[in-house]
Coordinates of C-alpha atoms (C1' of nucleotides) in Angstrom, one line a residue:
Chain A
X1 CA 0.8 -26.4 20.5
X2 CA -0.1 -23.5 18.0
X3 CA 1.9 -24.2 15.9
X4 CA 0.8 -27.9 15.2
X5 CA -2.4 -26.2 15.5
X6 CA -2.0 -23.3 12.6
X7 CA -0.5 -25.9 9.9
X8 CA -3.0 -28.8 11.1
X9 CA -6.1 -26.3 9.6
X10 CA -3.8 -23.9 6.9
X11 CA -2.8 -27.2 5.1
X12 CA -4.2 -30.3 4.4
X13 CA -0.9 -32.5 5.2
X14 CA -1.9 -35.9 6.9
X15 CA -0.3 -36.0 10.9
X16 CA 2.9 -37.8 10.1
X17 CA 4.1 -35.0 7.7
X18 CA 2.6 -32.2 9.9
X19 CA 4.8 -33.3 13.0
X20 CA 7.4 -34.3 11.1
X21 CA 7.3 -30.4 9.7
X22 CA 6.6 -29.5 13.1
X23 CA 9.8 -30.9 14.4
X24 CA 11.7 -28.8 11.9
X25 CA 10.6 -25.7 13.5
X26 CA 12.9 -24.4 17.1
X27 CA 11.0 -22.6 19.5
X28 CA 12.3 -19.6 21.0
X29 CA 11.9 -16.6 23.0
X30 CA 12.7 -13.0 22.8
X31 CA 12.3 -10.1 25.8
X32 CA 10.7 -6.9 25.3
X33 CA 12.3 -4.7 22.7
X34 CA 14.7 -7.6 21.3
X35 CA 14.5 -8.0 17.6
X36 CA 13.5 -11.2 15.5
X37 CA 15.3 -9.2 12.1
X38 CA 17.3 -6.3 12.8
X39 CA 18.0 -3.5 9.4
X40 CA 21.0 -5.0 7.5
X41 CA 20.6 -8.7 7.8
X42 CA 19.5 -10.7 5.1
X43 CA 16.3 -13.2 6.2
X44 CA 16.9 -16.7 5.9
X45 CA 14.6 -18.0 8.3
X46 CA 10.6 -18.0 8.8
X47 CA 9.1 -17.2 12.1
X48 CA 6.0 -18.1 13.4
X49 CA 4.9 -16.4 16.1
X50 CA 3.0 -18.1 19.0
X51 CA 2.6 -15.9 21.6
X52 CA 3.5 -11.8 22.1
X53 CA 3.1 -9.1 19.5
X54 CA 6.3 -7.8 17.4
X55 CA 6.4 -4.5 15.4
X56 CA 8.3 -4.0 12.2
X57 CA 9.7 -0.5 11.6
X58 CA 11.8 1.1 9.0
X59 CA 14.4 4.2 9.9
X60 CA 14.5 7.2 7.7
X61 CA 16.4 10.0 8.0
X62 CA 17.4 8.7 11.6
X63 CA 13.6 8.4 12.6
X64 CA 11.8 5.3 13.0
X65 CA 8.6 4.5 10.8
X66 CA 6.6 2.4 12.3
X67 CA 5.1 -0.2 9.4
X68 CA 3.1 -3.6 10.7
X69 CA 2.5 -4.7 13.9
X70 CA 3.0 -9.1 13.4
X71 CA 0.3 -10.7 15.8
X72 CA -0.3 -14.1 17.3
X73 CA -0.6 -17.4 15.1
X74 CA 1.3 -15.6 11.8
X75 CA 3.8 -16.7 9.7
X76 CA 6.0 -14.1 9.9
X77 CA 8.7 -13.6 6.8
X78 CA 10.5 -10.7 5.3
X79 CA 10.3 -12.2 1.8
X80 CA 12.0 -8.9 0.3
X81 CA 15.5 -9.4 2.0
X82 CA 15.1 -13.5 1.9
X83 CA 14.1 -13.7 -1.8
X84 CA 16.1 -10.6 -3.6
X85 CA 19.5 -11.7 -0.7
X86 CA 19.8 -8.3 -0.2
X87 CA 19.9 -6.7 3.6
X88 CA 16.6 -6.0 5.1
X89 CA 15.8 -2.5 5.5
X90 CA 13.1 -3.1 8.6
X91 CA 13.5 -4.2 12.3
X92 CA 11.6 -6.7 13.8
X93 CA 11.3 -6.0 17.6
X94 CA 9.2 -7.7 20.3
X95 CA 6.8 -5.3 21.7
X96 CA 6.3 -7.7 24.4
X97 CA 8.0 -11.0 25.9
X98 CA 7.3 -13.7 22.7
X99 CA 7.2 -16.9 22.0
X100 CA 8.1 -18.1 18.6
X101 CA 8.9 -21.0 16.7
X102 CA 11.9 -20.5 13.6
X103 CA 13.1 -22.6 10.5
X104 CA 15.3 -22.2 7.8
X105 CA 14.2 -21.0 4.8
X106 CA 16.4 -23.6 3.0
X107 CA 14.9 -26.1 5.2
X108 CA 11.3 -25.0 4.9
X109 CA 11.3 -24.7 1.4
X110 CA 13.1 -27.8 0.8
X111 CA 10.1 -29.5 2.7
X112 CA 7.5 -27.1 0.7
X113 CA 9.2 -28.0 -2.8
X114 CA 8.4 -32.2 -1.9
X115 CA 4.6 -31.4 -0.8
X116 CA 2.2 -29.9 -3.3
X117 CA -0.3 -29.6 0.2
X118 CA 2.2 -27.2 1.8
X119 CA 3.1 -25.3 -2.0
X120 CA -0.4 -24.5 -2.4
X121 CA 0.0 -23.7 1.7
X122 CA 2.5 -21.0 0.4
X123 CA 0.3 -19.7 -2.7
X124 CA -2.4 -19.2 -0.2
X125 CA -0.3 -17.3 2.3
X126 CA 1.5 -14.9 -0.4
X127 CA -2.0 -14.8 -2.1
X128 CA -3.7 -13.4 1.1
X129 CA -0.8 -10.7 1.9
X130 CA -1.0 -9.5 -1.2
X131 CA -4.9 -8.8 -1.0
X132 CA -4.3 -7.1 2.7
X133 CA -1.4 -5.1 1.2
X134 CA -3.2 -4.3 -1.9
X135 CA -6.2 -3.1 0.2
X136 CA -4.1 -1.0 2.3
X137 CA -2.8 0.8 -1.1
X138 CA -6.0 1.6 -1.8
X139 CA -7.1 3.2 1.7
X140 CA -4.1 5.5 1.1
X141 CA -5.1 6.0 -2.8
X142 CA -8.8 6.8 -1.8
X143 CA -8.9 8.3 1.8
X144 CA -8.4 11.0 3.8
X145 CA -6.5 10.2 7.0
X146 CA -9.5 10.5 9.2
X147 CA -11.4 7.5 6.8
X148 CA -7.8 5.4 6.8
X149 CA -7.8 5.3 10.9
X150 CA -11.6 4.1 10.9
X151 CA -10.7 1.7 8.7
X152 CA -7.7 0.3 10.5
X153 CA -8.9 -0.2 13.5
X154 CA -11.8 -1.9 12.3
X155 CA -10.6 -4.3 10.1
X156 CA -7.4 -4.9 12.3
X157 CA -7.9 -4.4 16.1
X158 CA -4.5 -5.1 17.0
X159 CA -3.4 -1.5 16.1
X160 CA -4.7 -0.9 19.1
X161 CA -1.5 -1.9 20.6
X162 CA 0.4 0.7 19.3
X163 CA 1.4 4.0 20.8
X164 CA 0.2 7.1 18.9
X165 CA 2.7 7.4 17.0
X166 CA 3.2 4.0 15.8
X167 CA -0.1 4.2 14.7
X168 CA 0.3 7.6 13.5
X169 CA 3.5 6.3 11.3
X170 CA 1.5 3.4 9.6
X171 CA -1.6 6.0 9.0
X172 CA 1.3 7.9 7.1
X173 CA 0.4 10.7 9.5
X174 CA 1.8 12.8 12.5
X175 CA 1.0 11.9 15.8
X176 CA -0.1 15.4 16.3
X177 CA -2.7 14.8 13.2
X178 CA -3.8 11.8 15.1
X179 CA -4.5 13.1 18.2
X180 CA -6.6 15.7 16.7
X181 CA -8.4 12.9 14.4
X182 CA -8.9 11.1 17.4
X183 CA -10.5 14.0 19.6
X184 CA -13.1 15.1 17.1
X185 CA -14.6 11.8 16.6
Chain B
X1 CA 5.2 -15.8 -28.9
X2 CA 5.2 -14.3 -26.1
X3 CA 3.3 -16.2 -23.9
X4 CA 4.9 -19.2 -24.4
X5 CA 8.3 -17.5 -23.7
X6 CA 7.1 -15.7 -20.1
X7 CA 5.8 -19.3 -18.7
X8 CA 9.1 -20.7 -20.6
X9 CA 11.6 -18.5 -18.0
X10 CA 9.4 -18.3 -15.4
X11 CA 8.7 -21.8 -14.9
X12 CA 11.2 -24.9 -15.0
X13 CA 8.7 -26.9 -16.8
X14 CA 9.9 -28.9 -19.8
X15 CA 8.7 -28.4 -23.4
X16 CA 5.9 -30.9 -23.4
X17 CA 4.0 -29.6 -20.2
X18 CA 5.2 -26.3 -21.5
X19 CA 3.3 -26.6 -25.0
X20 CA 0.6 -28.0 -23.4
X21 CA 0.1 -25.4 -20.7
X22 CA 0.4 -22.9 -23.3
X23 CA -2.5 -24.7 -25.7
X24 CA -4.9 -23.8 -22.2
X25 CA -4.6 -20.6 -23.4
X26 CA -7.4 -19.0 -25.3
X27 CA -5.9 -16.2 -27.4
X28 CA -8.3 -12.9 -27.4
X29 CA -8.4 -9.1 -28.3
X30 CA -9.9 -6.3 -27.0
X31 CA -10.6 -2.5 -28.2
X32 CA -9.6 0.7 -26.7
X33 CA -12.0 1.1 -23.8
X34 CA -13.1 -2.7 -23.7
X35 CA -12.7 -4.4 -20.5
X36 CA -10.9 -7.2 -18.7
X37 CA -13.2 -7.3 -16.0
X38 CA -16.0 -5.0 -14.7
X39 CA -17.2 -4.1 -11.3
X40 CA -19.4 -6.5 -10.0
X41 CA -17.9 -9.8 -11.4
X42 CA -16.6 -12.6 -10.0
X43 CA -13.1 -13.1 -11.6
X44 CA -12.6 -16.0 -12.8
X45 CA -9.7 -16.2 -14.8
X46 CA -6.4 -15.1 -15.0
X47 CA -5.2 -13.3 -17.8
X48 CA -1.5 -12.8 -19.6
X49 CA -1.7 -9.4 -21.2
X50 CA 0.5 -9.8 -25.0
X51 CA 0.3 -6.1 -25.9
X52 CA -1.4 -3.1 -25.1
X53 CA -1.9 -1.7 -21.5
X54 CA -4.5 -1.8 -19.0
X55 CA -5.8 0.3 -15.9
X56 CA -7.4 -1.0 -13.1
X57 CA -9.6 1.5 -11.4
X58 CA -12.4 1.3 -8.8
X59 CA -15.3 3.3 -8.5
X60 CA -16.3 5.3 -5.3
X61 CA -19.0 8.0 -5.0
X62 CA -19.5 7.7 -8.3
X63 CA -16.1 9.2 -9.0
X64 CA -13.2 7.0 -10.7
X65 CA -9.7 6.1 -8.7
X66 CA -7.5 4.7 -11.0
X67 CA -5.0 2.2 -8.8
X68 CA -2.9 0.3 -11.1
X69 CA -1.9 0.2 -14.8
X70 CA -1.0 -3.5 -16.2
X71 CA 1.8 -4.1 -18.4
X72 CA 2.4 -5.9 -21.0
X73 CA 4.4 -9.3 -20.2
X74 CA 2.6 -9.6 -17.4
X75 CA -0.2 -12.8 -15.9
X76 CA -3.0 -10.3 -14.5
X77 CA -5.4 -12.1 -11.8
X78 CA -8.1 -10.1 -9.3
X79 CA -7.1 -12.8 -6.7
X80 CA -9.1 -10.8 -3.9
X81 CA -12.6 -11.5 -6.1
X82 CA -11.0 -15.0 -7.7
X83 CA -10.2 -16.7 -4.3
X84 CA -12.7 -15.0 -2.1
X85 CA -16.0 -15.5 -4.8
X86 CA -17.0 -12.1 -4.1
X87 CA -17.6 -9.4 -6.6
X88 CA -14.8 -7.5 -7.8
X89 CA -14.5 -4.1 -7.0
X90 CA -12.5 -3.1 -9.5
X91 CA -12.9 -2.6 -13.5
X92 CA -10.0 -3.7 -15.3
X93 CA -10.1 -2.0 -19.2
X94 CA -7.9 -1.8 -22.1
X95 CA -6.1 1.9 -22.1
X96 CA -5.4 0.6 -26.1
X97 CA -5.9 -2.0 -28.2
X98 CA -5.1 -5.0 -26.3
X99 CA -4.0 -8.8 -27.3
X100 CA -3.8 -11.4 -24.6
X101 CA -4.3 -14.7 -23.5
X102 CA -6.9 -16.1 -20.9
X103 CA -7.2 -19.2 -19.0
X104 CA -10.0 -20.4 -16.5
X105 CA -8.8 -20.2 -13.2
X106 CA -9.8 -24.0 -12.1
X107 CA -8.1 -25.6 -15.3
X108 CA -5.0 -23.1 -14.8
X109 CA -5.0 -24.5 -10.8
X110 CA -5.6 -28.1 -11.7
X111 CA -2.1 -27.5 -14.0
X112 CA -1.0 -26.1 -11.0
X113 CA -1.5 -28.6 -8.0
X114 CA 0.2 -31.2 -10.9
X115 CA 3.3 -29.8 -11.1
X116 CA 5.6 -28.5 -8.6
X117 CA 7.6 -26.3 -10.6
X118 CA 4.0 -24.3 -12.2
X119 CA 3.4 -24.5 -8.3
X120 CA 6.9 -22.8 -7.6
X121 CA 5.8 -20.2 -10.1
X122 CA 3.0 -19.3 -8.2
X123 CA 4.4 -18.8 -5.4
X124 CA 7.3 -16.4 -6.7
X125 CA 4.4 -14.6 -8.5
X126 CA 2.5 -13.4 -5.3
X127 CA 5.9 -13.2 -3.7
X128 CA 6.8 -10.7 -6.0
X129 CA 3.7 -9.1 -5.6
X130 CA 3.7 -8.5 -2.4
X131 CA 7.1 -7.2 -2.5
X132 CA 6.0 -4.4 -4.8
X133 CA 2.9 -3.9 -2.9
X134 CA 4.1 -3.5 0.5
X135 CA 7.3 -0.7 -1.2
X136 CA 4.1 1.1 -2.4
X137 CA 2.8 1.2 1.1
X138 CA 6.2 2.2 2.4
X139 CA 6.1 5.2 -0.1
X140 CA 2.6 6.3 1.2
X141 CA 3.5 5.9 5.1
X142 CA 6.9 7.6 4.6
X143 CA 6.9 10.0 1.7
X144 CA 5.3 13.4 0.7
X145 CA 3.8 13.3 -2.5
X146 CA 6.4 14.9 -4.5
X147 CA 8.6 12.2 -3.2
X148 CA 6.4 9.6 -3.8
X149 CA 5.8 11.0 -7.7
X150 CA 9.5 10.5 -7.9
X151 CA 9.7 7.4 -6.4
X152 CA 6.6 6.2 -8.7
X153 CA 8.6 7.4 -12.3
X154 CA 11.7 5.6 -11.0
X155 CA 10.4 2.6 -10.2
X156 CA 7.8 2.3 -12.8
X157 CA 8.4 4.1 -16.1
X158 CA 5.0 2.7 -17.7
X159 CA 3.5 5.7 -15.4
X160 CA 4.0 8.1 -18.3
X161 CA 1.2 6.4 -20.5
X162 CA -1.6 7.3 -17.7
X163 CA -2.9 11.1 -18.1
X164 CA -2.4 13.5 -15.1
X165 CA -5.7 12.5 -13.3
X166 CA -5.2 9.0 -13.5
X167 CA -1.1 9.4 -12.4
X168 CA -2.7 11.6 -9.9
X169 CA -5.1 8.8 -8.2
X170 CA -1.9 6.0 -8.1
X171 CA -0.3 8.8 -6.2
X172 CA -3.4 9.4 -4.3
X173 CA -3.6 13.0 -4.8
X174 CA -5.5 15.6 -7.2
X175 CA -4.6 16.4 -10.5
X176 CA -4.4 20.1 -9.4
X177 CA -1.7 19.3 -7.3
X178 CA 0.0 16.8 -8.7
X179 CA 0.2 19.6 -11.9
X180 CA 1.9 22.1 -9.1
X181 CA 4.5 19.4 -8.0
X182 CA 5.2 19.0 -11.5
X183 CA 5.7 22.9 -12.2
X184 CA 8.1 22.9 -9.5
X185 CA 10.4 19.8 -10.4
Chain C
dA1 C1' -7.2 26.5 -40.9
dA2 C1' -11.4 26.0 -38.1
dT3 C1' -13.8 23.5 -34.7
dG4 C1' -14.8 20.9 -30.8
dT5 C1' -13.1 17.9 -27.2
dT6 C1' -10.0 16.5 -23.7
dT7 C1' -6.2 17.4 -20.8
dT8 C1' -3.5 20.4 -18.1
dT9 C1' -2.6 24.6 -15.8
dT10 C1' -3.7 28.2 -12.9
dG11 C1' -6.0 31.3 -9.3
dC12 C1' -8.4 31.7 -5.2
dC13 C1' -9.6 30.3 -1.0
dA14 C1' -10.7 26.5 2.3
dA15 C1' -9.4 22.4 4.8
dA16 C1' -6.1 19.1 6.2
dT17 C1' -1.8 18.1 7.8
dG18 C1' 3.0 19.3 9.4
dT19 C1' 6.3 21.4 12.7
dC20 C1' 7.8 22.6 17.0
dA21 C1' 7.4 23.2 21.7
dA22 C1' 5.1 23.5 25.9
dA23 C1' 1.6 21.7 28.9
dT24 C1' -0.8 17.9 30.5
dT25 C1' -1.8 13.2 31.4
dC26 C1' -0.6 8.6 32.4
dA27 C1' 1.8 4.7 34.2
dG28 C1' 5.2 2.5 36.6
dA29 C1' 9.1 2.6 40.1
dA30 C1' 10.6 3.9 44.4
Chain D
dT1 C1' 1.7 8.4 47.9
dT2 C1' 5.4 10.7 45.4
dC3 C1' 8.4 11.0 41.8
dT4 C1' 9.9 10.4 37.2
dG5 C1' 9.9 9.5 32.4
dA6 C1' 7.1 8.5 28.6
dA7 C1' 3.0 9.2 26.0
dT8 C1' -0.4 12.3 24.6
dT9 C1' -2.6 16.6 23.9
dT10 C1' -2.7 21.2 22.7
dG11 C1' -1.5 25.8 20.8
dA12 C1' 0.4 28.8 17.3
dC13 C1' 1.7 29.0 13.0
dA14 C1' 3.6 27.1 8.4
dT15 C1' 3.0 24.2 4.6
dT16 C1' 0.7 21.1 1.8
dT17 C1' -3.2 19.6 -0.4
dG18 C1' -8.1 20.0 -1.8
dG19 C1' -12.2 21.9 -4.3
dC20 C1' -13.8 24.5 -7.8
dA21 C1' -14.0 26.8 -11.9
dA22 C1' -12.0 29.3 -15.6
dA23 C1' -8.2 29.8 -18.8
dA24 C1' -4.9 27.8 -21.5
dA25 C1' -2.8 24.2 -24.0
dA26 C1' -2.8 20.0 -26.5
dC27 C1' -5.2 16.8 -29.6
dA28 C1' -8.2 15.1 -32.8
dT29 C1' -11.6 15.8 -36.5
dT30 C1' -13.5 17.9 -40.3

DNA sequence: AATGTTTTTTGCCAAATGTCAAATTCAGAA
DNA sequence: TTCTGAATTTGACATTTGGCAAAAAACATT
């Protein structure tokens, strides 16, 4: 189970309060182009995702901006709209059939607040989103868009899962730019 | 003082563990042009800034890109360089005189694992974080620049004490053009 | 006030990216 | 295979942004 798997090496919990977090969790499924968070809900629940690839996107002006793509074996949370209560203002949609597993935030972080193994599970997590976000600020501070989409798809292969102009929307370019990137190089 | 009030509404920790987190403090100063942290380092420390502000910039082809300016108020940490051991990227200096506070990152994290509600804190911290972080990205992967100047003034008012070149690299643009967009508005 | 330094603005032109629409390619269904 | 709809590429042209350097403005020092 991946699950069991993921929290057995991200925390350092001994196996009867692993399974017994474990057992907190529901597994679940979702088709193709269903949505784990759909704009206007507030998040009160933590996914993690076993199997399938989801993308989050944000709409603007009636068009869709593609912003993440959520892979395999992550814990997958839209802290904005769960923290703040306010309603999301991304999707969440299965690019593919998934598999995932859900809990409650009130019951995860109930478990979190009586564990200091899975608190400093959840420093770590927050710790290392912030560093991937923070180095994605930076691409955009200090490259062009040709230097950003080498960079991408190096450091995260997945993107290659994305149409154009997914890819094209988290680049913060056209798909028309990106075509053209990806022909000269 | 105003360290000991930030921890005191931040955390839920009573006054003795309060007062004695505090005393872990070392209280320090630093000059105009002085810095936090320098290129190269391995961070070890976090740092609550009292007065004065900072910029963090990084250094590529020789040519400066500042990213972020620290506020007062605020518990400063290079976690990428911190949790990874690697040498920072980043210089972190005092844009003015500057009073703060420092701590070693291993005695502030031994607090830490002690208590579940400094452990709380920490998470909310890089919750918070990454919250701001990932709008930032939003702006980038959605916005023009002019938008994205507006967006920046809105949302963080301390923009105004950076000159036009450093406003310039947060927004990822050129001073030349971030001087036309101006014009125009 | 005079001087020197830094910051900002501006002009000129080049390069990058956007917009829109049509053509082309691709992939799956029939 | 053939057909169909989606994804991608391409062309033509507009707009934005960059690069560079000089001018102007703002600031600080004497």
């Amino acid at each position: 189970m991946k699950l069991h798997e993921f929290l057995k090496v991200k925390t350092a919990l001994n196996d009867d309060l692993l399974s017994d977090l474990v057992s907190k969790f529901k597994k679940k499924h979702l088709k193709t182009g269903r949505f784990l968070l759909r704009k206007g809900q507030i998040a009160d629940s933590y996914w993690f995702l076993e199997d399938g690839f989801c993308r989050s996107y944000y709409v603007k002006n009636d068009v869709e901006h593609t912003v993440w793509i959520e892979a395999p074996g992550e814990l997958v949370c839209e802290i904005k709209s769960l923290r703040l209560q306010i309603p999301t203002e991304y999707s969440i949609q299965a690019m593919e059939p998934i598999t995932y597993y859900t809990i409650k935030s009130e019951v995860l972080e109930q478990l979190v607040s009586e564990s200091a193994e899975l608190q400093a599970f959840m420093v770590r997590l927050w710790e290392t989103r912030f560093i991937i976000a923070m180095d994605g600020l930076r691409a955009f501070q200090t490259m062009g868009a040709k230097e950003r989409y080498g960079y991408l798809l190096k450091n995260f292969p997945n993107m290659e899962k994305l149409t154009l102009y997914q890819l094209a929307n988290i680049l913060g370019i056209t798909q028309s730019s990106l075509s053209r990137i990806r022909r000269l190089k």
